[in-house]
PDB file of C-alpha atoms in Angstrom:
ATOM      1  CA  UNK A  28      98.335 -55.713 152.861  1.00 71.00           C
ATOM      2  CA  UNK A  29      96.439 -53.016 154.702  1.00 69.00           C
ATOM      3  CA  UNK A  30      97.843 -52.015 158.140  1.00 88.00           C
ATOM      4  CA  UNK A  31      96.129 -50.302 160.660  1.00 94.00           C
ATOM      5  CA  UNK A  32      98.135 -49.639 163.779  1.00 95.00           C
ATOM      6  CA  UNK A  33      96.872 -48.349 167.109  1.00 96.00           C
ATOM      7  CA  UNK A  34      99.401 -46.932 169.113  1.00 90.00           C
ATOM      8  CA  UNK A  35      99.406 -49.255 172.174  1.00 91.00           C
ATOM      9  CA  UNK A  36      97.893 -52.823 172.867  1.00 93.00           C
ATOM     10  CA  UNK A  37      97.575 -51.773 176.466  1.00 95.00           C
ATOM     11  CA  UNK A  38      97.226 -48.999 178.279  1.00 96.00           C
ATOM     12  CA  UNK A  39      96.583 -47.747 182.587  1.00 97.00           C
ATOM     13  CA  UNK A  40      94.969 -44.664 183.280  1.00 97.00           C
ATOM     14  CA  UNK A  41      93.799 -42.771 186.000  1.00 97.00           C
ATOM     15  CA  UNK A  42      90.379 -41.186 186.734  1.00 97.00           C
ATOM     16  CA  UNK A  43      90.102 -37.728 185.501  1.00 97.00           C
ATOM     17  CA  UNK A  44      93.133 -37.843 183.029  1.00 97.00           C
ATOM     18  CA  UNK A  45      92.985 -36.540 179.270  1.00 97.00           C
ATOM     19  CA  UNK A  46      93.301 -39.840 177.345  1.00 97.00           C
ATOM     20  CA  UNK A  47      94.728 -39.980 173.776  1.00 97.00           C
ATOM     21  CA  UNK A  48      94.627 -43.333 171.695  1.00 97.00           C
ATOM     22  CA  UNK A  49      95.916 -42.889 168.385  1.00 97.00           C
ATOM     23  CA  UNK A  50      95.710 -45.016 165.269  1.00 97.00           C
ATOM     24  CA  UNK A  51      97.596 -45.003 161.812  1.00 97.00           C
ATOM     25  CA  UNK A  52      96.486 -46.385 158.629  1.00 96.00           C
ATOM     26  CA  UNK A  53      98.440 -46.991 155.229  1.00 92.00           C
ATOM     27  CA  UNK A  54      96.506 -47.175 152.481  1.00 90.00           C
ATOM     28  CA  UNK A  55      94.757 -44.023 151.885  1.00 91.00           C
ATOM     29  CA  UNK A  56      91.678 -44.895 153.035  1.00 91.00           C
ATOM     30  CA  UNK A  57      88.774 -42.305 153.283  1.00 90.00           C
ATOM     31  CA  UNK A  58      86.686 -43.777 156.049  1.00 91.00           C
ATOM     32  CA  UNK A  59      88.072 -44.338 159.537  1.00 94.00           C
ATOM     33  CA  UNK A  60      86.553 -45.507 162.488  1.00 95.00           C
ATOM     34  CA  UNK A  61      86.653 -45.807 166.321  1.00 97.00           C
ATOM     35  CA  UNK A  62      84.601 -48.657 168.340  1.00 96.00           C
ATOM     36  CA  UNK A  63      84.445 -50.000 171.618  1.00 96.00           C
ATOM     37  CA  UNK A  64      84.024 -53.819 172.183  1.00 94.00           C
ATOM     38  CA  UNK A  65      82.549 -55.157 175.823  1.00 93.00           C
ATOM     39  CA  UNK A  66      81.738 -58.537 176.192  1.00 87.00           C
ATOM     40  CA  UNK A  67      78.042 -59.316 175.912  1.00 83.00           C
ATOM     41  CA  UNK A  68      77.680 -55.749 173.992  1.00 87.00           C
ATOM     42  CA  UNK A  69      79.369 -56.736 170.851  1.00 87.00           C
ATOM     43  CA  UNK A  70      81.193 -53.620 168.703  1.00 91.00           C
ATOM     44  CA  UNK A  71      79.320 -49.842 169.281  1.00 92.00           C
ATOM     45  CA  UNK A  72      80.662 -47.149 167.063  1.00 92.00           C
ATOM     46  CA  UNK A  73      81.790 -44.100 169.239  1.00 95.00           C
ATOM     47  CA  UNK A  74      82.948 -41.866 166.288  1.00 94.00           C
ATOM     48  CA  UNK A  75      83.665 -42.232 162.465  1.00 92.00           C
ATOM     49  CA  UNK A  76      85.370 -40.048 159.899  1.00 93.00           C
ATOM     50  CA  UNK A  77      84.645 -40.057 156.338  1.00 89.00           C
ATOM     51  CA  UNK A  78      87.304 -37.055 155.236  1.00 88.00           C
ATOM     52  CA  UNK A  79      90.326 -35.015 156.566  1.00 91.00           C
ATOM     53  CA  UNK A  80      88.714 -32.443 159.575  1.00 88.00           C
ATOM     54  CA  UNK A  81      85.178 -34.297 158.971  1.00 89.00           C
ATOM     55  CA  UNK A  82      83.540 -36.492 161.665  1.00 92.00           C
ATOM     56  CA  UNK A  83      80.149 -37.972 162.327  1.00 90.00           C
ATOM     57  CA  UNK A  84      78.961 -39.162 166.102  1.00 91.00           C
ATOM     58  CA  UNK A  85      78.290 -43.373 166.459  1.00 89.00           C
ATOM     59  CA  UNK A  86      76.346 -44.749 168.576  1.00 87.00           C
ATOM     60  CA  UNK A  87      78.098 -43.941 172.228  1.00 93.00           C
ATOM     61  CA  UNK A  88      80.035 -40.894 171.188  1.00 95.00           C
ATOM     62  CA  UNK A  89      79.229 -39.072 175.201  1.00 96.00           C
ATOM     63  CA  UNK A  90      82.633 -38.542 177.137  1.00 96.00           C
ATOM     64  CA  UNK A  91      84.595 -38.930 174.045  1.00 97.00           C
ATOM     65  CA  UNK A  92      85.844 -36.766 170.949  1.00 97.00           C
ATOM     66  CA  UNK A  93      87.960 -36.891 167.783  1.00 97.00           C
ATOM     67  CA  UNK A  94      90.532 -35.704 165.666  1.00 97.00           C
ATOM     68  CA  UNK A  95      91.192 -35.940 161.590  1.00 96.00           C
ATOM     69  CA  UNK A  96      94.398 -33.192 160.994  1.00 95.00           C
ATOM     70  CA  UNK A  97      95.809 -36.128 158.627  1.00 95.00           C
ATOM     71  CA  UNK A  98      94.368 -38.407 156.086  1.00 94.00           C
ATOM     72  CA  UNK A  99      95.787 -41.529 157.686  1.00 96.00           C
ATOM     73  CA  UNK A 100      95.860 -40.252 161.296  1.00 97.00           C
ATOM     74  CA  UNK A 101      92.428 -40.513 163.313  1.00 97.00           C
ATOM     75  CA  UNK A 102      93.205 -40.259 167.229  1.00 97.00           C
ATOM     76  CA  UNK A 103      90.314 -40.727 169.817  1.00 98.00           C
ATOM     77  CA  UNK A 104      89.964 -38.561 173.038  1.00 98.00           C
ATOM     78  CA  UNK A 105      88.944 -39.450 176.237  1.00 97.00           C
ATOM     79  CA  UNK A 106      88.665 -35.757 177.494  1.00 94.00           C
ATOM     80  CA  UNK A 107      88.238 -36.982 180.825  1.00 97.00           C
ATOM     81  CA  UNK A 108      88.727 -40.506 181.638  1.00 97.00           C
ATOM     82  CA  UNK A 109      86.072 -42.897 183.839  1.00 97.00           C
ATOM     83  CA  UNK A 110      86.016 -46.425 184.544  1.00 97.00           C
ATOM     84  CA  UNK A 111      83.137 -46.919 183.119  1.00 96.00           C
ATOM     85  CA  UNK A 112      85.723 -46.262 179.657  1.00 98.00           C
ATOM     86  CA  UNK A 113      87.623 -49.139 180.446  1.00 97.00           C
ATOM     87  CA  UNK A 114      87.204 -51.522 177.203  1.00 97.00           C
ATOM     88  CA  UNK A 115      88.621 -52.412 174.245  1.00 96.00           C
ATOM     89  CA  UNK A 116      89.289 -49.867 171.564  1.00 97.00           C
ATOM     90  CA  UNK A 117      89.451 -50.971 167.898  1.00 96.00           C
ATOM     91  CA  UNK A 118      90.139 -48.385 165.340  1.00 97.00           C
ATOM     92  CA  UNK A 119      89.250 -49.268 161.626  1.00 95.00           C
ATOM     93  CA  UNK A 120      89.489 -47.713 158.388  1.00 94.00           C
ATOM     94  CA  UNK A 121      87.885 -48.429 154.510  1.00 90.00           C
ATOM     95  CA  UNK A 122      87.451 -47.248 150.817  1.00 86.00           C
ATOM     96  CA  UNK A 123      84.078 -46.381 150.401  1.00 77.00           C
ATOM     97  CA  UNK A 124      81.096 -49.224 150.260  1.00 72.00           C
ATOM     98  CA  UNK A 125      84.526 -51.668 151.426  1.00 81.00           C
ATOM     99  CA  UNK A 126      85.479 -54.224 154.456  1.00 86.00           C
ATOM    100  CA  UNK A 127      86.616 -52.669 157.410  1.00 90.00           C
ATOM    101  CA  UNK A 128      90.022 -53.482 158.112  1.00 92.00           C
ATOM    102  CA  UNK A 129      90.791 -53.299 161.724  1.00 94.00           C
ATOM    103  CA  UNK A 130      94.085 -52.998 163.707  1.00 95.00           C
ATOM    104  CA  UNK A 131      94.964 -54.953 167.111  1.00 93.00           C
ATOM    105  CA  UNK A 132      93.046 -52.738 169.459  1.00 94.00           C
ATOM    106  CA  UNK A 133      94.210 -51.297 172.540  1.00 96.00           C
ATOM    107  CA  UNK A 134      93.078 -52.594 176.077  1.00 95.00           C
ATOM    108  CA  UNK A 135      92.292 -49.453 178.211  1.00 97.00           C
ATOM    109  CA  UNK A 136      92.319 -49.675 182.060  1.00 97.00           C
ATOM    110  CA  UNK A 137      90.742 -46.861 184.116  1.00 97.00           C
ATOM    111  CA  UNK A 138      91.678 -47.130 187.302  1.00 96.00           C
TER     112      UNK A 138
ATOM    113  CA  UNK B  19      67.111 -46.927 163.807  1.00 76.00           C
ATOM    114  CA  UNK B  20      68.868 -50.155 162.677  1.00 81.00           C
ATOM    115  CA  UNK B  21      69.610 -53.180 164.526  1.00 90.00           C
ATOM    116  CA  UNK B  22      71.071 -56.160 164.043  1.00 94.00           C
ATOM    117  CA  UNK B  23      70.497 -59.695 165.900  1.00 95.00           C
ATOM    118  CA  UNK B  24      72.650 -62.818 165.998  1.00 96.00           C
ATOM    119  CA  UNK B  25      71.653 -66.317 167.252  1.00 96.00           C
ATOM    120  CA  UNK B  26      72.626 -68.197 168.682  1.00 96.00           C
ATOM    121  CA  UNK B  27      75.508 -66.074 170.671  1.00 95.00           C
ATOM    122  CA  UNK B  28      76.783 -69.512 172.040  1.00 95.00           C
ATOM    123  CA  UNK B  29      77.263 -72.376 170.012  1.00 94.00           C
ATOM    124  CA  UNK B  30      79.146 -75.039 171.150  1.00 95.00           C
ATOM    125  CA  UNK B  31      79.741 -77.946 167.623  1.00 91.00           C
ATOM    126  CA  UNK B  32      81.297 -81.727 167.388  1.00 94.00           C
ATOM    127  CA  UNK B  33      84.051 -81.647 164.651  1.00 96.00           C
ATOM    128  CA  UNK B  34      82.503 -83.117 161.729  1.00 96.00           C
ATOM    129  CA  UNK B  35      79.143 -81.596 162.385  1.00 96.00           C
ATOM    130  CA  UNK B  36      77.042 -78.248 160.584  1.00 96.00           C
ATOM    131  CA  UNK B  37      75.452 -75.544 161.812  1.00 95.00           C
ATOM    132  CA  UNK B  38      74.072 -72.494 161.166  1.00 97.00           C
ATOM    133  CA  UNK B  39      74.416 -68.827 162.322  1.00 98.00           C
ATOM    134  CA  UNK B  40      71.515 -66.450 161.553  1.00 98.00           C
ATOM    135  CA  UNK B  41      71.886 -62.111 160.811  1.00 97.00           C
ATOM    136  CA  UNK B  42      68.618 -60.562 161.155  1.00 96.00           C
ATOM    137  CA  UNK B  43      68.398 -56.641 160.637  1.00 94.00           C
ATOM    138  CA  UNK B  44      65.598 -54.422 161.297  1.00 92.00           C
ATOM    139  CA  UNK B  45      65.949 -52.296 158.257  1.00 83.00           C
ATOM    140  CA  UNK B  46      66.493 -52.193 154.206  1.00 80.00           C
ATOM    141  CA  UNK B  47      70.012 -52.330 153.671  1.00 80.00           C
ATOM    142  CA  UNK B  48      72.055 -53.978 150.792  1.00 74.00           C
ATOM    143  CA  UNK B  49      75.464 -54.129 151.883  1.00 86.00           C
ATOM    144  CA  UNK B  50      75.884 -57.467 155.022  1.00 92.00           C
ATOM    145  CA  UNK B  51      79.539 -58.204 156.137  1.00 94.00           C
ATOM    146  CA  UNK B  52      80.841 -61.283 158.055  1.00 97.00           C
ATOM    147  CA  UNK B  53      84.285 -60.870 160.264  1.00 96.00           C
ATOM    148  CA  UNK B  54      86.063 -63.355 162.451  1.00 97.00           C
ATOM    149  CA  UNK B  55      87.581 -62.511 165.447  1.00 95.00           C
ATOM    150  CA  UNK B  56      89.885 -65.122 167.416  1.00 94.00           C
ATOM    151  CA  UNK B  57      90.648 -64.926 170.928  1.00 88.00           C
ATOM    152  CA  UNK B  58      92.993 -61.585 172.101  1.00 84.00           C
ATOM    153  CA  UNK B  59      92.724 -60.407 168.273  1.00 88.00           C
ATOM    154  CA  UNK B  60      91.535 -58.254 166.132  1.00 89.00           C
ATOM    155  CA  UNK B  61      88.548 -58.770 163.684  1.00 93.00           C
ATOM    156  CA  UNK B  62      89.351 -60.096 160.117  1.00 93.00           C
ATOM    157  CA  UNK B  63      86.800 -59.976 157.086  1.00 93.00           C
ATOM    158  CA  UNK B  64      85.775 -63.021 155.607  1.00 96.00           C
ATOM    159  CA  UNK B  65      82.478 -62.221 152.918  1.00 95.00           C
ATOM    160  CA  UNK B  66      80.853 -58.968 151.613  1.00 92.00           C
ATOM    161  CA  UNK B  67      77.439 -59.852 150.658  1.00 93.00           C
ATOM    162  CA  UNK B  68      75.995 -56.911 148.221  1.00 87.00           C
ATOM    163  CA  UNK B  69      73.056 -58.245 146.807  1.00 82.00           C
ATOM    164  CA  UNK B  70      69.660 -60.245 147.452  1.00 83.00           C
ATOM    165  CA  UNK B  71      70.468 -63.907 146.921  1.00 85.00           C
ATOM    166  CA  UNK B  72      74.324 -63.473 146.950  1.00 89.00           C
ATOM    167  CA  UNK B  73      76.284 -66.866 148.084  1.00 93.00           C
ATOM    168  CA  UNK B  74      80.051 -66.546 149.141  1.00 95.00           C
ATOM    169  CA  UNK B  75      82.011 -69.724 149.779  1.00 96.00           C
ATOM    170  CA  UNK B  76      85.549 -70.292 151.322  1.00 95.00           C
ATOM    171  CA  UNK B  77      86.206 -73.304 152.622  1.00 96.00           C
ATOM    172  CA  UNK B  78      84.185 -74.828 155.585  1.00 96.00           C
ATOM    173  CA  UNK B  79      82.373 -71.733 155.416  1.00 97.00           C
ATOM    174  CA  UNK B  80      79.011 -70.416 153.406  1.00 98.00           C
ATOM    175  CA  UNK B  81      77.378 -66.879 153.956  1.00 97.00           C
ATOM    176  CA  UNK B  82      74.204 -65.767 151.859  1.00 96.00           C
ATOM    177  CA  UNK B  83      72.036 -63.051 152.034  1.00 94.00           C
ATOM    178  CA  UNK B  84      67.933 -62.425 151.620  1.00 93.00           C
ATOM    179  CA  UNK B  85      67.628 -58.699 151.620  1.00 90.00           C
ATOM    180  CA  UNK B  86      63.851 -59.652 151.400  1.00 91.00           C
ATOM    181  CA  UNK B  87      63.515 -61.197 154.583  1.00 93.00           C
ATOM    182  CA  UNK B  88      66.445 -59.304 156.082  1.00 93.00           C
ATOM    183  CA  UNK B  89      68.407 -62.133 157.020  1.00 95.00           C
ATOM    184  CA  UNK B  90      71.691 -63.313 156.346  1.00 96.00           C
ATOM    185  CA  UNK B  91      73.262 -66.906 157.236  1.00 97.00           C
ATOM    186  CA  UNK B  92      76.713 -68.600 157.991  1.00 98.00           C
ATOM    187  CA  UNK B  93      76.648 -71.980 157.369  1.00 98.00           C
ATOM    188  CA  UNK B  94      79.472 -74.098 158.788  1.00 96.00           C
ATOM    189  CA  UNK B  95      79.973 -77.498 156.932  1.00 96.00           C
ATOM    190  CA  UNK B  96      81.863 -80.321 158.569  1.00 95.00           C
ATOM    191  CA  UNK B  97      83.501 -77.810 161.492  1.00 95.00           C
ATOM    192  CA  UNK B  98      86.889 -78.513 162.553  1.00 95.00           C
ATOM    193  CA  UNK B  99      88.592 -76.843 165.622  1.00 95.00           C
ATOM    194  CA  UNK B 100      90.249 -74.121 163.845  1.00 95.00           C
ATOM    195  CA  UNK B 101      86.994 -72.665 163.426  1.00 96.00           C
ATOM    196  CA  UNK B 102      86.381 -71.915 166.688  1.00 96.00           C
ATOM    197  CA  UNK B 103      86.275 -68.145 166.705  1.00 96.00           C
ATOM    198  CA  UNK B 104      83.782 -65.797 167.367  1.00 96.00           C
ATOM    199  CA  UNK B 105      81.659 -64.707 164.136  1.00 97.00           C
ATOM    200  CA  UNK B 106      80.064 -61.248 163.828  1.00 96.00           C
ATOM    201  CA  UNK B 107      77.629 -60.143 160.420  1.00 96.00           C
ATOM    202  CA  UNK B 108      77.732 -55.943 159.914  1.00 94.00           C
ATOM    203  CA  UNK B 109      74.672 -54.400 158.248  1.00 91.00           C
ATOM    204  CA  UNK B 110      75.676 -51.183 156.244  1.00 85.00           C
ATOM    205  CA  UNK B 111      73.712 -48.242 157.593  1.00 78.00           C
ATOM    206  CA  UNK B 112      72.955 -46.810 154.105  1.00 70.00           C
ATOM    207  CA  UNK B 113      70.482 -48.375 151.561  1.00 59.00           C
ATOM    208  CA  UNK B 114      71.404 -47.542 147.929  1.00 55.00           C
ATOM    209  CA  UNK B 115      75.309 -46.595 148.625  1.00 53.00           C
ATOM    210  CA  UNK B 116      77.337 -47.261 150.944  1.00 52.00           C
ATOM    211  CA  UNK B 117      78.923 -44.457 153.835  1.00 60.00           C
ATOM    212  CA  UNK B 118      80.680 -47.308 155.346  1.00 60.00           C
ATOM    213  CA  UNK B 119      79.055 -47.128 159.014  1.00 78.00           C
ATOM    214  CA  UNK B 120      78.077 -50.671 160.356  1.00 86.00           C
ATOM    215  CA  UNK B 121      76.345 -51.497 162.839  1.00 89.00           C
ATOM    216  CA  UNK B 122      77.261 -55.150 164.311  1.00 92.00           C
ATOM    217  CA  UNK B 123      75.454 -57.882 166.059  1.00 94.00           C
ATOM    218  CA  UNK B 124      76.848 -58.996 169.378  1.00 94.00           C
ATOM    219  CA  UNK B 125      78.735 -62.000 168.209  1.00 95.00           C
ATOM    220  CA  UNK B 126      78.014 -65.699 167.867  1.00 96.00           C
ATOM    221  CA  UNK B 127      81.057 -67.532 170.049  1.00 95.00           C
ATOM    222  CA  UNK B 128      81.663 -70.548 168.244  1.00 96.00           C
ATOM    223  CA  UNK B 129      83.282 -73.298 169.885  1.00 96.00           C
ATOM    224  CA  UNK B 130      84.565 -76.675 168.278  1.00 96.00           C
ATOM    225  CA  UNK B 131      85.485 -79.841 170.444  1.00 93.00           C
ATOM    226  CA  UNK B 132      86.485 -83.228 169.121  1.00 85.00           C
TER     227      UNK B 132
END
């Protein structure tokens, strides 16, 4: 079974802090993927990665960047956290043309 | 730019009865997914549609796809409670191959009572 795992299911930050979310995926997988879910707004792609050091901007990619060192590794940055970021973060990865397969998401709070 | 439009986002069922969720897009594409995602959890796939006039079946559940008319459906056949979920469909960005970037509609909330 594929496993993608995000580093924390919940997480409380303050305005103004750097904000790393990190997620992990085990099946060599070239595409990865970060999106935010809001209720009423559905899923919006913030940033997606189709190679190691390769990125491509989403839809809502403003206040936030991204990191590919590792095949498997894809981490998300909030470089300088609002509360207007506070949402649900799913991180998802895929072969090419494939189903997404997400992991549990983390629940950030800006406070 | 592509978009893609669910209806309805509510739907409220009797066990026993169908219904049927609609996926319009805006633009060609050839690549529709369906997920499920229940309550505190993540989304899980259920159908890949890759071609105009594909028909995917598991259980309670049909999805089918008119590239033509841009539209894909979930039908939901005899709906029990554990079906209660909310459904999203995924439109590949990318006509003619596949980069893997989806866009997704905002969600149809299904909910089944006895």
């Amino acid at each position: 079974d594929v496993k993608v795992t995000q580093s924390s299911r919940y997480l409380v930050k303050r305005t103004g802090e750097k904000v790393f979310l990190e997620c992990v995926q085990d099946m060599d997988h070239e595409n990865m993927f970060w999106y935010r879910q809001d209720p009423g707004l559905g899923l919006r792609l913030i940033y997606f990665s189709y190679d190691v050091k390769m990125k491509e901007k989403g839809d809502i990619p403003e206040g936030y960047s991204v990191s590919r060192e590792k095949k498997e590794r894809f981490s998300l940055i909030l470089e300088s956290a609002s509360t207007n970021q506070t949402s649900m973060y799913l991180c998802a990865s895929s072969p090419l043309g494939q189903p997404q397969h997400f992991g549990d998401g983390t629940r950030l709070s800006i406070l | 730019e592509l978009k893609v439009e669910q209806n309805p986002l509510f739907l409220s069922m009797q066990e026993g009865k169908n219904y049927t969720i609609y996926c319009n897009y805006s633009t060609t594409s050839d690549r529709l997914y369906w997920y499920r995602q229940d309550p505190g959890k993540s989304l899980e796939s259920l159908f890949v549609l890759l071609s105009n006039g594909a028909v995917k079946q598991e259980g309670r559940l049909m999805a089918s796809l008119d590239t033509k008319a841009r539209l894909s459906t979930l039908h939901i056949t005899a709906a029990v409670h554990d079906l209660s979920a909310t459904y999203f469909c995924a439109v590949d960005t990318k006509y003619g191959g596949s980069q893997g970037n989806l866009i997704f509609g905002k969600g149809t909330k299904l909910s089944v009572k006895p």
